[in-house]
Short mmCIF file of C-alpha atoms (C1' of nucleotides) in Angstrom, two decimals:
data_model
loop_
_atom_site.label_atom_id
_atom_site.label_comp_id
_atom_site.label_asym_id
_atom_site.label_seq_id
_atom_site.Cartn_x
_atom_site.Cartn_y
_atom_site.Cartn_z
CA MET F 1 6.35 19.34 15.91
CA ALA F 2 2.86 18.56 14.82
CA LYS F 3 2.60 15.50 12.63
CA ALA F 4 2.12 16.63 9.05
CA ARG F 5 -1.13 15.05 7.99
CA ARG F 6 -2.30 14.74 4.41
CA SER F 7 -5.86 15.77 3.65
CA SER F 8 -8.25 12.88 3.42
CA VAL F 9 -8.54 13.42 -0.32
CA GLN F 10 -4.80 12.98 -0.73
CA SER F 11 -4.84 9.99 1.58
CA TYR F 12 -7.62 8.38 -0.41
CA ALA F 13 -5.63 8.83 -3.62
CA ALA F 14 -2.58 7.21 -2.07
CA ILE F 15 -4.69 4.37 -0.73
CA TYR F 16 -6.38 3.70 -4.05
CA ALA F 17 -3.01 3.74 -5.81
CA ALA F 18 -1.65 1.23 -3.31
CA ILE F 19 -4.63 -1.07 -3.78
CA GLN F 20 -4.17 -1.01 -7.53
CA ARG F 21 -0.70 -2.47 -7.07
CA VAL F 22 -1.84 -5.67 -5.38
CA PRO F 23 -1.24 -8.48 -7.90
CA ARG F 24 -3.87 -10.92 -9.06
CA GLY F 25 -4.00 -14.03 -6.93
CA LYS F 26 -2.50 -12.20 -3.94
CA VAL F 27 -4.03 -10.36 -1.02
CA CYS F 28 -2.97 -7.46 1.18
CA SER F 29 -4.19 -6.48 4.63
CA TYR F 30 -5.77 -3.12 5.39
CA GLY F 31 -2.74 -2.28 7.47
CA GLY F 32 -0.47 -3.36 4.63
CA VAL F 33 -2.22 -1.04 2.24
CA ALA F 34 -1.84 1.75 4.77
CA GLN F 35 1.90 1.18 4.90
CA LEU F 36 2.17 1.13 1.13
CA ALA F 37 0.28 4.40 1.03
CA LYS F 38 2.76 5.75 3.57
CA LEU F 39 0.06 5.99 6.20
CA PRO F 40 1.36 3.59 8.84
CA GLY F 41 -1.01 2.78 11.66
CA ARG F 42 -4.05 3.95 9.80
CA ALA F 43 -5.59 0.69 8.65
CA ARG F 44 -8.99 2.00 9.61
CA LEU F 45 -8.71 4.78 7.09
CA VAL F 46 -8.17 2.19 4.37
CA GLY F 47 -11.51 0.62 5.23
CA THR F 48 -13.18 4.00 5.17
CA ALA F 49 -11.60 4.89 1.83
CA LEU F 50 -12.65 1.56 0.40
CA ARG F 51 -16.19 1.97 1.62
CA ASN F 52 -16.44 5.35 -0.06
CA SER F 53 -14.61 4.38 -3.22
CA PRO F 54 -16.30 5.11 -6.54
CA ARG F 55 -17.08 2.12 -8.74
CA SER F 56 -15.52 3.96 -11.66
CA LEU F 57 -12.05 3.33 -10.25
CA ARG F 58 -12.46 -0.41 -10.76
CA LEU F 59 -10.33 -1.20 -7.73
CA PRO F 60 -9.39 -4.80 -6.94
CA TRP F 61 -11.07 -4.28 -3.56
CA HIS F 62 -11.56 -8.00 -3.05
CA ARG F 63 -7.80 -8.43 -2.59
CA ILE F 64 -7.90 -6.48 0.66
CA VAL F 65 -8.48 -8.63 3.73
CA GLN F 66 -7.89 -8.52 7.46
CA ALA F 67 -4.36 -9.16 8.72
CA SER F 68 -5.71 -12.35 10.28
CA GLY F 69 -6.54 -13.72 6.86
CA ARG F 70 -10.29 -13.35 7.35
CA LEU F 71 -12.55 -11.19 5.27
CA ALA F 72 -13.90 -8.03 6.83
CA PHE F 73 -17.53 -8.92 6.12
CA PRO F 74 -19.65 -11.22 8.24
CA ILE F 75 -19.40 -14.84 7.12
CA GLY F 76 -22.31 -15.75 4.92
CA SER F 77 -23.24 -12.17 4.13
CA ASP F 78 -23.71 -11.09 0.57
CA PRO F 79 -20.50 -9.08 0.29
CA TYR F 80 -18.61 -11.93 1.96
CA ARG F 81 -19.70 -14.37 -0.69
CA THR F 82 -18.92 -11.95 -3.49
CA GLN F 83 -15.43 -11.22 -2.24
CA ARG F 84 -14.66 -14.85 -1.60
CA ARG F 85 -15.88 -15.88 -5.01
CA ARG F 86 -13.75 -13.26 -6.72
CA LEU F 87 -10.67 -14.36 -4.78
CA GLU F 88 -11.20 -18.04 -5.43
CA ARG F 89 -11.60 -17.27 -9.10
CA GLU F 90 -8.04 -15.90 -8.95
CA GLY F 91 -6.78 -19.01 -7.25
CA VAL F 92 -6.80 -17.87 -3.62
CA ARG F 93 -7.76 -20.82 -1.43
CA PHE F 94 -9.65 -20.64 1.84
CA LYS F 95 -9.24 -22.93 4.81
CA SER F 96 -12.33 -22.63 6.94
CA HIS F 97 -13.02 -18.99 6.16
CA ARG F 98 -9.34 -18.14 6.40
CA ILE F 99 -6.59 -17.31 3.91
CA ASP F 100 -2.97 -18.31 4.53
CA MET F 101 -1.29 -14.91 4.64
CA GLN F 102 2.16 -16.45 4.64
CA TYR F 103 1.38 -17.84 1.23
CA TYR F 104 -0.96 -15.33 -0.39
CA GLY F 105 0.08 -12.19 1.45
CA TRP F 106 1.64 -9.35 -0.51
CA PRO F 107 4.15 -7.87 -0.29
CA ALA F 108 5.84 -11.06 0.86
CA SER F 109 8.30 -9.47 3.26
CA ASP F 110 9.44 -6.27 4.89
CA VAL F 111 12.29 -6.10 2.42
CA ALA F 112 9.85 -6.34 -0.45
CA LEU F 113 7.79 -3.60 1.14
CA ASP F 114 10.81 -1.35 1.45
CA GLU F 115 11.59 -1.77 -2.20
CA LEU F 116 8.06 -0.82 -3.09
CA LEU F 117 8.26 2.22 -0.87
CA TRP F 118 11.74 3.43 -1.68
CA GLY F 119 12.32 2.02 -5.13
CA HIS F 120 14.46 -0.87 -6.25
CA ARG F 121 18.02 -1.21 -4.99
CA SER F 122 18.94 2.33 -4.04
CA ARG F 123 22.48 0.89 -3.55
"C1'" DT G 1 -19.65 20.61 18.69
"C1'" DG G 2 -20.04 16.03 20.91
"C1'" DT G 3 -20.84 11.25 20.39
"C1'" DA G 4 -21.15 6.95 17.97
"C1'" DT G 5 -19.69 3.95 14.57
"C1'" DG G 6 -16.74 1.29 11.76
"C1'" DA G 7 -14.53 -3.08 4.99
"C1'" DC G 8 -8.64 -2.36 11.14
"C1'" DC G 9 -4.52 -3.93 14.12
"C1'" DC G 10 -1.59 -5.29 17.82
"C1'" DT G 11 -0.51 -6.96 22.38
"C1'" DG G 12 -1.35 -9.41 26.33
"C1'" DA G 13 -4.06 -12.54 29.28
"C1'" DC B 1 -8.87 -20.12 20.12
"C1'" DT B 2 -11.42 -15.81 22.53
"C1'" DC B 3 -11.63 -11.42 24.82
"C1'" DA B 4 -10.41 -6.85 26.41
"C1'" DG B 5 -7.89 -2.69 26.00
"C1'" DG B 6 -5.65 0.98 23.48
"C1'" DG B 7 -4.39 3.09 19.17
"C1'" DC B 8 -6.31 5.03 14.87
"C1'" DC B 9 -9.76 8.82 12.98
"C1'" DA B 10 -12.96 10.07 8.92
"C1'" DT B 11 -17.93 10.22 8.73
"C1'" DA B 12 -22.51 10.63 9.99
"C1'" DC B 13 -25.93 12.70 12.77
#
DNA sequence: TGTATGACCCTGA
DNA sequence: CTCAGGGCCATAC
């Protein structure tokens, strides 16, 4: 069976929707967004989608960081400073160019992720 | 049509 | 901590 693959347009939509869900003051990794968009293993696509995202969507793009807690842009670069400023304005603290994902990461656990993916308490 | 390039990630050394 | 290797794959040229 060939893996059913959504068109990139559909994937982008799912990715943007996932990004919109990240709460203020929290951050999510590229891979995390991919999972939320039901595109596991495709973190790279999230970066691509973000890079090509229209300003009109007003996405909270700054809340997407690397799984390591570092920003994807080179330290000191213009976009790095912009993203960091926007995060700090929301209360996200940096420790030597790094964010504590245990503390600021969202969703907070695999269980929380499941609920987001499959809905609350299927029971 | 082939190759290169990335706003990535994980594992293992 | 760094580094390499393998996976991922839409885009650009």
